Amino acid sequence: MDNPNDDFIDVGYHYQLTLNNIIEHAARLHPKEYIVYRGKQRETYKEVFERCKRLSNALEGLDVKEGTKVIEFEWNSHRHLEMYFAIPSMGGILHLGNPLLTPEQIAYIINHAGDEVLIVNKDFLPLIDGIKDKIKTVKHFILITDDGEIPETRLDPVYEYEDLLKKSSSEYRYPDLDENTVATMCYTTGTTGDPKGCWFTHRALSIHSIIWGGYASGYGLTPAPYGATLCIVPMFHVHGWCIPYMSTLFGIRQLMIGRTDPTIVLEMIKNERKEDPDRPITIFGVASVLRLLIYHPEIEKYRRYLGNVRYIVGGTAFPRGLAERCIELGIDPYSGWGMTETCPVMGLTLPKSHMRDWPDEKILDFKLRSGWAAPFEEQRVVDAEGRDVPRDNKTIGEIVLRSPWCTMGYYKDLKKSKDLWKDGWLHTGDLALMDEEENPLIVDRDKDVVKSGGEWISTLTLEDVLSKYPKVSEVAVIGVPHKRYEERPVSIIVPKNEFKDEMTEDELRRYLEGYVEDGKILKWWIPERFIFIDEIPKTSVGKFDKKALRPRYKDLLSNSK
Amino acid sequence: MDNPNDDFIDVGYHYQLTLNNIIEHAARLHPKEYIVYRGKQRETYKEVFERCKRLSNALEGLDVKEGTKVIEFEWNSHRHLEMYFAIPSMGGILHLGNPLLTPEQIAYIINHAGDEVLIVNKDFLPLIDGIKDKIKTVKHFILITDDGEIPETRLDPVYEYEDLLKKSSSEYRYPDLDENTVATMCYTTGTTGDPKGCWFTHRALSIHSIIWGGYASGYGLTPAPYGATLCIVPMFHVHGWCIPYMSTLFGIRQLMIGRTDPTIVLEMIKNERKEDPDRPITIFGVASVLRLLIYHPEIEKYRRYLGNVRYIVGGTAFPRGLAERCIELGIDPYSGWGMTETCPVMGLTLPKSHMRDWPDEKILDFKLRSGWAAPFEEQRVVDAEGRDVPRDNKTIGEIVLRSPWCTMGYYKDLKKSKDLWKDGWLHTGDLALMDEEENPLIVDRDKDVVKSGGEWISTLTLEDVLSKYPKVSEVAVIGVPHKRYEERPVSIIVPKNEFKDEMTEDELRRYLEGYVEDGKILKWWIPERFIFIDEIPKTSVGKFDKKALRPRYKDLLSNSK
């Protein structure tokens, strides 16, 4: 008898899902569409691809081969996009260096990954200069400058990016890589211990980009061909949520802001509007930057340009107060969620077909949850035994998930990898409620949990409610040790300038009691104390740094009973 | 030294691109969206998935295992969608049976594939009954009826589809298949020889659906969540262009027409409009069915429902006359192209970003070409040596291509597989011109070429021009043997009813001479003869059957010099 498998004659070309195919496609099919850098400079996809090939030739000259790791520290720019494609396409590994880590952490991740080439924007040069002696593996340094001038530096040998490109040929034939080749690495900092290295293959990044790009486009967020994306989230943080890859895949315009500056964001929107009054612009960023935008001192000047703008908040919850301010300004708010381990997007709050007739308030409730899963992704909220919690929007459980775009483990760390992937599901450590629409609401992240008397308190819900209080500018809720309840919530508040000296703990307590009556929060969730300060410390990615806050207030309740 | 590959710790779940994940996702995330069958019956995605599981249990009871081939003959229906998912998801191979093949061809493909189960709609029962004795491999027959009554039949053992489902459990856990498992087979009939079996893996179908679904949605053709698709192209023909898979992936409404009937199509649009006046409806079909729709005797009655309707013509060129009639009726016309070997979609004529300000005429020219490539697909037009022809829209070459969704060969036919995949590129046999937008125009397909005096004549261009002549209803141009030039074009014309007895060859000749002056066609392209007949024979998929026409007129020019 024949071997039935032999009957399926297989003599075709096994096309791989690799990143070079994305940029080559954009250059061939959308050669005239372009990237705008800080409103000044334009680079078409055709030019991006040509410069990718120059960069690959330059890096080949610096001994970059298949598997060579190249770390880079750069703002959101056309050059960053070039590195996103050029390094993995030649078989190298793009290590996204987060310049907001501590110097010790940066030295650690370079040596741990074994990076051989380091590319750095002049703005971060002092940082790298400062740890030069601790860096063991780097053989070549490349400096990015907008003006072409190399400042004093201890780095050696050092080259200038544009100079290297100018000297290199734009002819380069990218190899036919297997799609399971590692393309990128990003380190994530947990609550304790050293940063952990997540890694992603060409396949993971490609599938993530086509699925989420397709879903976001199909649901009108980044519609091709006339849409534009403005990625505020730094590209050094988990592939800039893959927005640069998705945008290139669909051949749509990308507005790149360089160093984050709310005024530049507003100016770029204005410039784009002048050229193209009704092009939809979709902005991706964290809530803290959104706050700076929509409470910008000159916001009224920009108000008329904000129609047909959407803002997707990720990384943190979307506080309702901010969302309402967005709507007032004409900006359409959405939430998304993900983490470094997940490439990162795992959910978006796209309204579904049957919600068409829902009232605005109900739609907004839906859009401010965390976000439902794409096809080829499963997200569940489970109890400690791994059983799905009821979809009652009340029972807290942990989000576990799987999809083709998750990291398959941590670089060189088998133990933590096994913890991450226990029982075949990626354990996020995020606690959430699930509703009937399979749209989870994360109620506490990264173990930022308050566990009071054995029960979980949702700090995100408290922050959401408090953020709506008219005198509040920023709010973070943390758990503070407490004799009787183990932990109790404490609320750290930044009042708006005009209310700086007139807010009281009592008025906030009374305000929250109104929500207790509505059943929105439980009585024992009301924070023990409300502390007024001038600024809440932020992490490297713009989230409230609760790790920094906690030690500061650890003794606050030590005399409570 | 460490093995660097071991450093990338890989303990995660390797998520596969398999079809069960598409229907499971739709059932979980879009449970309330639905399929409409012939305007009468509705089935939600939740119900589709439950019935898939019942069908899988029923088939398991008939010994269907991994690799078992199940052939089915069915119209476009909710049941057909169930088979699309249930059979491959359990590891079986869905063989799409084309009931419009000749009885001999049908017996051939069943025996050649080795199908063990045969599912057939009652409408095609006489056909299968008639070849029963020639069918060697089928062990079980399942009959689909809308009324549940099994007519007289020689098939044995025979079951009724709904009865089987009713008796089967809706609990079924689909196995974790490798995405490279074969999911479907479709046979294609060439110009000569037996039908050839194309085969597609879960991976091919999944990537095809997410890429083209994403591109079509992103470009506004099938926008989620409010869009609807109406697939006129039969689902027994190359996965219904994968529209059923793509629509399920995006959780959008699907209008299923059953047996093709232009009145039912118009009625379904009307019904949908009454419920949802502004839901975009995208129709996929060949030009000949479009003609029946837009020249429907009662079209004026339906005109007001045709806003926000798009019609994508594939399989044949989109004659300009038809496209202009579409626009007059409010229908937005697009072209697409593909072939059985390519899953099938390889191009769509989606206008690009920089075409926004193009005049309508120029956009229409673009939209009536054949269609540009998606990401992760390469299509080229090459000369006989495999070199790209200039993108001058003048030089004729053959389209070759590759992408992850092509068949990797023909079932049990190594020689033809090698011909298909010569030099790592799939050779389509289609001749085309390439333009600067990389949007090819197919000028002759399937070797339907007229080669006159050593030069190619584009019959598609001639047909396009002649179709615009106000008195012409249908037109096909064929090559007829000619002593001096080897072959000369002859035009077969079906006049519109009201002009039946008054058209002359001379008026058409004069008409074409106008296009010669405009440079649109060359003088020697003008057909030697114009033959007026009542109807042009069609192939099983609704294309003009030039193979049937050619012998009829083979001696027409035997006395020419």
Short mmCIF file of N, CA and C in Angstrom, two decimals, chain A residues 7-15 17-18 21-22 25 28-30 32-33 69 93 179 182 199 203 206-207 210-211 214-215 217-219 223-226 249-250 276 278-279 351-354 356 372-378 402-404 408-414 417 421 424 437-438, chain B residues 7-15 17-18 21-22 25 28-30 32-33 69 93 179 182 199 203 206-207 210-211 214-215 217-219 223-226 249-250 276 278-279 351-354 356 372-378 402-404 408-414 417 421 424 437-438:
data_model
loop_
_atom_site.label_atom_id
_atom_site.label_comp_id
_atom_site.label_asym_id
_atom_site.label_seq_id
_atom_site.Cartn_x
_atom_site.Cartn_y
_atom_site.Cartn_z
N ASP A 7 1.33 10.81 -1.26
CA ASP A 7 0.40 11.18 -2.33
C ASP A 7 0.22 12.69 -2.42
N PHE A 8 0.37 13.36 -1.28
CA PHE A 8 0.28 14.83 -1.31
C PHE A 8 1.62 15.39 -1.77
N ILE A 9 1.78 15.42 -3.07
CA ILE A 9 3.06 15.83 -3.65
C ILE A 9 3.38 17.25 -3.19
N ASP A 10 4.58 17.41 -2.64
CA ASP A 10 4.96 18.70 -2.06
C ASP A 10 6.26 19.17 -2.70
N VAL A 11 6.14 19.93 -3.78
CA VAL A 11 7.33 20.42 -4.46
C VAL A 11 7.31 21.95 -4.54
N GLY A 12 6.40 22.59 -3.78
CA GLY A 12 6.26 24.05 -3.86
C GLY A 12 7.24 24.79 -2.97
N TYR A 13 7.22 26.08 -3.10
CA TYR A 13 8.07 26.96 -2.28
C TYR A 13 7.38 27.19 -0.95
N HIS A 14 8.07 26.86 0.14
CA HIS A 14 7.46 27.01 1.47
C HIS A 14 7.67 28.43 1.98
N TYR A 15 6.73 29.26 1.65
CA TYR A 15 6.82 30.69 1.98
C TYR A 15 6.80 30.88 3.49
N LEU A 17 6.75 33.25 7.08
CA LEU A 17 6.26 34.50 7.66
C LEU A 17 7.45 35.21 8.32
N THR A 18 8.18 35.97 7.52
CA THR A 18 9.37 36.65 8.04
C THR A 18 9.23 38.15 7.81
N ASN A 21 9.62 40.19 4.49
CA ASN A 21 8.50 40.18 3.53
C ASN A 21 7.54 41.35 3.78
N ILE A 22 7.47 41.81 5.02
CA ILE A 22 6.57 42.93 5.32
C ILE A 22 7.11 44.22 4.71
N HIS A 25 7.12 44.15 0.88
CA HIS A 25 5.77 44.34 0.35
C HIS A 25 5.40 45.82 0.36
N ARG A 28 7.20 47.69 -2.31
CA ARG A 28 6.78 47.37 -3.67
C ARG A 28 5.37 47.87 -3.95
N LEU A 29 4.47 47.67 -3.00
CA LEU A 29 3.05 47.98 -3.25
C LEU A 29 2.63 49.36 -2.78
N HIS A 30 3.32 49.88 -1.78
CA HIS A 30 2.95 51.20 -1.24
C HIS A 30 4.18 52.11 -1.22
N LYS A 32 4.93 54.97 -2.23
CA LYS A 32 4.83 56.42 -2.05
C LYS A 32 4.31 56.82 -0.68
N GLU A 33 3.71 55.90 0.06
CA GLU A 33 3.23 56.24 1.40
C GLU A 33 4.45 56.44 2.29
N LYS A 69 23.42 39.49 18.16
CA LYS A 69 22.47 40.37 18.86
C LYS A 69 22.93 41.82 18.79
N ILE A 93 19.51 39.49 15.64
CA ILE A 93 18.47 39.61 16.66
C ILE A 93 18.45 41.05 17.16
N GLU A 179 10.83 30.85 9.46
CA GLU A 179 10.05 31.81 10.24
C GLU A 179 10.20 31.60 11.75
N VAL A 182 14.72 33.40 15.69
CA VAL A 182 14.50 34.48 16.67
C VAL A 182 14.75 35.83 15.99
N TRP A 199 11.68 36.69 24.16
CA TRP A 199 12.17 36.62 22.79
C TRP A 199 11.04 36.24 21.85
N ARG A 203 7.92 34.52 12.99
CA ARG A 203 6.54 34.02 12.92
C ARG A 203 5.64 34.71 13.94
N SER A 206 5.05 38.30 12.91
CA SER A 206 4.25 38.41 11.68
C SER A 206 2.79 38.10 11.97
N ILE A 207 2.54 37.02 12.69
CA ILE A 207 1.15 36.65 12.96
C ILE A 207 0.49 37.70 13.85
N ILE A 210 -0.35 40.65 11.52
CA ILE A 210 -1.44 40.50 10.55
C ILE A 210 -2.77 40.32 11.27
N ILE A 211 -2.78 39.61 12.38
CA ILE A 211 -4.04 39.40 13.09
C ILE A 211 -4.53 40.71 13.69
N GLY A 214 -5.15 43.37 11.12
CA GLY A 214 -6.40 43.09 10.41
C GLY A 214 -7.61 43.41 11.25
N TYR A 215 -7.58 42.99 12.51
CA TYR A 215 -8.73 43.25 13.37
C TYR A 215 -8.89 44.75 13.62
N SER A 217 -7.84 47.20 11.79
CA SER A 217 -8.24 47.87 10.56
C SER A 217 -9.69 47.55 10.22
N GLY A 218 -10.03 46.28 10.33
CA GLY A 218 -11.39 45.87 9.97
C GLY A 218 -12.43 46.56 10.85
N TYR A 219 -12.07 46.80 12.09
CA TYR A 219 -12.99 47.46 13.01
C TYR A 219 -12.84 48.98 12.98
N PRO A 223 -7.83 52.22 9.64
CA PRO A 223 -8.27 51.78 8.32
C PRO A 223 -7.27 52.12 7.23
N ALA A 224 -6.97 51.15 6.42
CA ALA A 224 -6.19 51.40 5.22
C ALA A 224 -7.19 51.83 4.15
N PRO A 225 -6.82 52.54 3.13
CA PRO A 225 -5.49 53.08 2.91
C PRO A 225 -5.29 54.47 3.53
N TYR A 226 -6.36 55.09 4.06
CA TYR A 226 -6.23 56.50 4.41
C TYR A 226 -5.90 56.75 5.87
N LEU A 249 2.70 46.81 7.42
CA LEU A 249 2.00 45.70 6.76
C LEU A 249 0.82 46.21 5.94
N PHE A 250 0.12 47.20 6.45
CA PHE A 250 -1.04 47.72 5.74
C PHE A 250 -0.69 48.94 4.87
N ASP A 276 -4.52 66.95 5.16
CA ASP A 276 -5.49 65.90 4.90
C ASP A 276 -6.55 65.97 6.00
N ASP A 278 -9.44 64.93 6.75
CA ASP A 278 -10.27 63.86 7.33
C ASP A 278 -9.59 62.50 7.40
N ARG A 279 -8.27 62.48 7.39
CA ARG A 279 -7.58 61.20 7.56
C ARG A 279 -7.70 60.74 9.02
N PRO A 351 -16.07 47.57 19.93
CA PRO A 351 -17.49 47.20 20.07
C PRO A 351 -17.90 46.19 19.01
N LYS A 352 -18.74 45.26 19.40
CA LYS A 352 -19.13 44.19 18.49
C LYS A 352 -20.42 44.56 17.74
N SER A 353 -20.73 43.72 16.80
CA SER A 353 -21.85 43.96 15.90
C SER A 353 -23.17 44.21 16.64
N HIS A 354 -23.46 43.37 17.63
CA HIS A 354 -24.78 43.46 18.27
C HIS A 354 -24.86 44.64 19.25
N ARG A 356 -24.51 47.69 18.33
CA ARG A 356 -24.75 48.87 17.52
C ARG A 356 -25.80 49.81 18.15
N TRP A 372 -10.97 42.28 24.42
CA TRP A 372 -11.23 40.88 24.12
C TRP A 372 -10.21 40.34 23.12
N ALA A 373 -10.15 39.03 23.05
CA ALA A 373 -9.09 38.33 22.31
C ALA A 373 -9.32 38.35 20.80
N ALA A 374 -8.22 38.30 20.07
CA ALA A 374 -8.26 38.16 18.61
C ALA A 374 -8.41 36.68 18.26
N PRO A 375 -8.68 36.39 16.98
CA PRO A 375 -8.62 35.00 16.55
C PRO A 375 -7.21 34.44 16.77
N PHE A 376 -7.12 33.14 16.91
CA PHE A 376 -5.85 32.46 17.19
C PHE A 376 -5.25 32.96 18.50
N GLU A 377 -6.11 33.24 19.42
CA GLU A 377 -5.68 33.62 20.76
C GLU A 377 -6.77 33.16 21.71
N GLU A 378 -6.36 32.65 22.87
CA GLU A 378 -7.35 32.28 23.88
C GLU A 378 -6.97 32.98 25.16
N ARG A 402 -2.99 31.89 25.65
CA ARG A 402 -2.03 31.34 24.71
C ARG A 402 -2.37 31.81 23.30
N SER A 403 -1.35 31.88 22.46
CA SER A 403 -1.49 32.36 21.09
C SER A 403 -0.14 32.19 20.44
N PRO A 404 -0.07 32.31 19.10
CA PRO A 404 1.23 32.09 18.45
C PRO A 404 2.23 33.22 18.67
N MET A 408 8.08 32.17 24.26
CA MET A 408 8.01 30.75 24.63
C MET A 408 8.80 30.47 25.91
N GLY A 409 9.39 31.54 26.48
CA GLY A 409 10.17 31.38 27.70
C GLY A 409 11.05 32.60 27.89
N TYR A 410 11.83 32.62 28.98
CA TYR A 410 12.77 33.72 29.23
C TYR A 410 14.17 33.26 28.87
N TYR A 411 14.91 34.13 28.24
CA TYR A 411 16.27 33.83 27.82
C TYR A 411 17.11 33.32 29.00
N LYS A 412 17.66 32.14 28.83
CA LYS A 412 18.57 31.54 29.84
C LYS A 412 17.96 31.40 31.22
N ASP A 413 16.64 31.31 31.34
CA ASP A 413 16.06 31.19 32.68
C ASP A 413 14.95 30.13 32.66
N LEU A 414 15.36 28.89 32.79
CA LEU A 414 14.41 27.78 32.68
C LEU A 414 13.37 27.83 33.78
N SER A 417 10.83 30.48 33.27
CA SER A 417 10.07 30.12 32.07
C SER A 417 8.99 29.10 32.40
N TRP A 421 4.87 29.44 32.06
CA TRP A 421 4.09 28.59 31.17
C TRP A 421 3.53 27.34 31.86
N GLY A 424 0.81 24.68 30.27
CA GLY A 424 0.51 25.02 28.88
C GLY A 424 -0.19 26.35 28.67
N GLU A 437 -19.32 39.08 27.46
CA GLU A 437 -18.77 39.35 26.13
C GLU A 437 -17.34 38.84 25.99
N GLU A 438 -16.85 38.15 27.02
CA GLU A 438 -15.45 37.68 27.03
C GLU A 438 -14.48 38.85 26.95
N ASP B 7 19.78 28.61 24.81
CA ASP B 7 19.54 29.76 25.68
C ASP B 7 18.13 30.32 25.49
N PHE B 8 17.58 30.14 24.30
CA PHE B 8 16.21 30.59 24.08
C PHE B 8 15.27 29.51 24.60
N ILE B 9 15.02 29.58 25.89
CA ILE B 9 14.23 28.55 26.56
C ILE B 9 12.85 28.50 25.92
N ASP B 10 12.46 27.31 25.52
CA ASP B 10 11.20 27.15 24.78
C ASP B 10 10.33 26.13 25.50
N VAL B 11 9.51 26.60 26.43
CA VAL B 11 8.63 25.70 27.17
C VAL B 11 7.16 26.09 26.98
N GLY B 12 6.89 26.98 26.02
CA GLY B 12 5.52 27.49 25.82
C GLY B 12 4.67 26.58 24.96
N TYR B 13 3.41 26.93 24.87
CA TYR B 13 2.46 26.18 24.04
C TYR B 13 2.60 26.68 22.60
N HIS B 14 2.86 25.75 21.68
CA HIS B 14 3.05 26.13 20.28
C HIS B 14 1.69 26.19 19.58
N TYR B 15 1.10 27.37 19.62
CA TYR B 15 -0.24 27.56 19.08
C TYR B 15 -0.23 27.37 17.57
N LEU B 17 -2.02 27.37 13.67
CA LEU B 17 -3.01 28.04 12.83
C LEU B 17 -3.92 26.96 12.22
N THR B 18 -4.93 26.57 12.96
CA THR B 18 -5.83 25.51 12.50
C THR B 18 -7.26 26.04 12.46
N ASN B 21 -9.74 26.70 15.41
CA ASN B 21 -9.57 27.93 16.19
C ASN B 21 -10.40 29.08 15.63
N ILE B 22 -10.66 29.06 14.33
CA ILE B 22 -11.46 30.14 13.74
C ILE B 22 -12.92 30.03 14.19
N HIS B 25 -13.35 30.63 17.95
CA HIS B 25 -13.25 32.06 18.27
C HIS B 25 -14.57 32.77 17.95
N ARG B 28 -17.16 31.92 20.48
CA ARG B 28 -16.93 32.48 21.81
C ARG B 28 -17.07 34.00 21.82
N LEU B 29 -16.52 34.67 20.81
CA LEU B 29 -16.48 36.13 20.83
C LEU B 29 -17.63 36.78 20.06
N HIS B 30 -18.18 36.08 19.09
CA HIS B 30 -19.29 36.65 18.30
C HIS B 30 -20.47 35.68 18.28
N LYS B 32 -23.54 35.82 18.89
CA LYS B 32 -24.88 36.24 18.46
C LYS B 32 -24.95 36.60 16.98
N GLU B 33 -23.80 36.82 16.34
CA GLU B 33 -23.84 37.14 14.91
C GLU B 33 -24.24 35.88 14.16
N LYS B 69 -10.91 11.05 3.90
CA LYS B 69 -11.41 12.06 2.96
C LYS B 69 -12.92 11.96 2.84
N ILE B 93 -10.21 15.20 5.88
CA ILE B 93 -9.92 16.06 4.73
C ILE B 93 -11.22 16.34 4.00
N GLU B 179 -0.49 22.50 12.26
CA GLU B 179 -1.10 23.36 11.23
C GLU B 179 -0.74 22.90 9.81
N VAL B 182 -3.13 18.35 6.25
CA VAL B 182 -3.97 18.65 5.08
C VAL B 182 -5.42 18.84 5.55
N TRP B 199 -4.39 20.62 -2.98
CA TRP B 199 -4.62 20.36 -1.55
C TRP B 199 -4.08 21.50 -0.73
N ARG B 203 -2.78 25.57 7.82
CA ARG B 203 -1.94 26.78 7.80
C ARG B 203 -2.24 27.64 6.57
N SER B 206 -5.66 29.23 6.91
CA SER B 206 -5.70 30.22 7.99
C SER B 206 -4.99 31.51 7.57
N ILE B 207 -3.79 31.36 7.01
CA ILE B 207 -3.04 32.56 6.63
C ILE B 207 -3.76 33.29 5.51
N ILE B 210 -6.66 35.18 7.17
CA ILE B 210 -6.37 36.35 8.00
C ILE B 210 -5.76 37.47 7.17
N ILE B 211 -4.92 37.11 6.20
CA ILE B 211 -4.31 38.16 5.38
C ILE B 211 -5.36 38.84 4.51
N GLY B 214 -8.08 40.49 6.49
CA GLY B 214 -7.58 41.73 7.07
C GLY B 214 -7.45 42.83 6.04
N TYR B 215 -6.90 42.50 4.89
CA TYR B 215 -6.74 43.52 3.85
C TYR B 215 -8.11 43.99 3.34
N SER B 217 -10.95 43.85 4.86
CA SER B 217 -11.64 44.60 5.90
C SER B 217 -11.02 45.97 6.09
N GLY B 218 -9.69 45.99 6.16
CA GLY B 218 -9.00 47.25 6.39
C GLY B 218 -9.27 48.25 5.30
N TYR B 219 -9.42 47.76 4.09
CA TYR B 219 -9.70 48.64 2.96
C TYR B 219 -11.20 48.87 2.76
N PRO B 223 -16.04 45.40 6.12
CA PRO B 223 -15.69 45.95 7.43
C PRO B 223 -16.40 45.23 8.56
N ALA B 224 -15.67 44.86 9.55
CA ALA B 224 -16.26 44.37 10.79
C ALA B 224 -16.54 45.61 11.63
N PRO B 225 -17.48 45.59 12.55
CA PRO B 225 -18.36 44.48 12.86
C PRO B 225 -19.66 44.51 12.04
N TYR B 226 -19.91 45.60 11.29
CA TYR B 226 -21.25 45.75 10.72
C TYR B 226 -21.39 45.24 9.29
N LEU B 249 -13.89 34.41 10.55
CA LEU B 249 -12.74 34.93 11.29
C LEU B 249 -13.02 36.31 11.85
N PHE B 250 -13.72 37.13 11.09
CA PHE B 250 -14.02 38.49 11.55
C PHE B 250 -15.38 38.59 12.24
N ASP B 276 -31.57 46.44 8.44
CA ASP B 276 -30.35 47.19 8.75
C ASP B 276 -30.00 48.04 7.52
N ASP B 278 -28.17 50.43 6.59
CA ASP B 278 -26.86 50.88 6.11
C ASP B 278 -25.72 49.89 6.36
N ARG B 279 -26.04 48.64 6.55
CA ARG B 279 -24.97 47.64 6.68
C ARG B 279 -24.33 47.41 5.31
N PRO B 351 -8.12 50.45 -4.23
CA PRO B 351 -7.38 51.69 -4.48
C PRO B 351 -6.45 52.02 -3.33
N LYS B 352 -5.29 52.54 -3.67
CA LYS B 352 -4.28 52.82 -2.65
C LYS B 352 -4.39 54.26 -2.15
N SER B 353 -3.61 54.52 -1.12
CA SER B 353 -3.66 55.81 -0.43
C SER B 353 -3.47 57.00 -1.38
N HIS B 354 -2.46 56.92 -2.23
CA HIS B 354 -2.13 58.09 -3.05
C HIS B 354 -3.11 58.29 -4.21
N ARG B 356 -6.24 58.83 -3.79
CA ARG B 356 -7.41 59.48 -3.23
C ARG B 356 -7.96 60.59 -4.13
N TRP B 372 -3.81 43.58 -7.08
CA TRP B 372 -2.44 43.54 -6.56
C TRP B 372 -2.32 42.61 -5.37
N ALA B 373 -1.08 42.25 -5.08
CA ALA B 373 -0.78 41.19 -4.11
C ALA B 373 -0.94 41.66 -2.67
N ALA B 374 -1.28 40.73 -1.80
CA ALA B 374 -1.32 40.97 -0.36
C ALA B 374 0.09 40.82 0.21
N PRO B 375 0.28 41.22 1.48
CA PRO B 375 1.55 40.91 2.14
C PRO B 375 1.75 39.39 2.20
N PHE B 376 2.97 38.97 2.28
CA PHE B 376 3.33 37.54 2.29
C PHE B 376 2.86 36.86 1.01
N GLU B 377 2.94 37.59 -0.05
CA GLU B 377 2.63 37.05 -1.37
C GLU B 377 3.49 37.83 -2.36
N GLU B 378 4.02 37.12 -3.35
CA GLU B 378 4.75 37.82 -4.40
C GLU B 378 4.16 37.40 -5.72
N ARG B 402 4.23 33.25 -5.51
CA ARG B 402 4.38 32.35 -4.37
C ARG B 402 3.82 33.03 -3.12
N SER B 403 3.40 32.22 -2.19
CA SER B 403 2.80 32.71 -0.95
C SER B 403 2.52 31.47 -0.10
N PRO B 404 2.21 31.67 1.19
CA PRO B 404 2.01 30.47 2.03
C PRO B 404 0.69 29.76 1.76
N MET B 408 0.90 22.96 -2.77
CA MET B 408 2.32 22.64 -2.91
C MET B 408 2.54 21.60 -4.01
N GLY B 409 1.45 21.20 -4.69
CA GLY B 409 1.56 20.21 -5.75
C GLY B 409 0.19 19.62 -6.02
N TYR B 410 0.11 18.71 -7.00
CA TYR B 410 -1.15 18.03 -7.31
C TYR B 410 -1.12 16.63 -6.69
N TYR B 411 -2.24 16.23 -6.14
CA TYR B 411 -2.35 14.92 -5.50
C TYR B 411 -1.94 13.81 -6.46
N LYS B 412 -0.98 13.03 -6.04
CA LYS B 412 -0.51 11.86 -6.80
C LYS B 412 -0.04 12.17 -8.22
N ASP B 413 0.41 13.39 -8.47
CA ASP B 413 0.85 13.70 -9.84
C ASP B 413 2.15 14.51 -9.78
N LEU B 414 3.26 13.80 -9.65
CA LEU B 414 4.55 14.47 -9.48
C LEU B 414 4.92 15.30 -10.70
N SER B 417 2.97 18.46 -10.95
CA SER B 417 3.35 19.29 -9.81
C SER B 417 4.65 20.03 -10.11
N TRP B 421 5.36 24.11 -10.37
CA TRP B 421 6.27 24.80 -9.45
C TRP B 421 7.69 24.91 -10.00
N GLY B 424 10.73 27.15 -8.33
CA GLY B 424 10.31 27.74 -7.06
C GLY B 424 9.20 28.77 -7.16
N GLU B 437 1.83 50.29 -10.60
CA GLU B 437 1.25 50.06 -9.27
C GLU B 437 1.35 48.59 -8.87
N GLU B 438 2.00 47.78 -9.69
CA GLU B 438 2.09 46.33 -9.45
C GLU B 438 0.71 45.68 -9.44
#
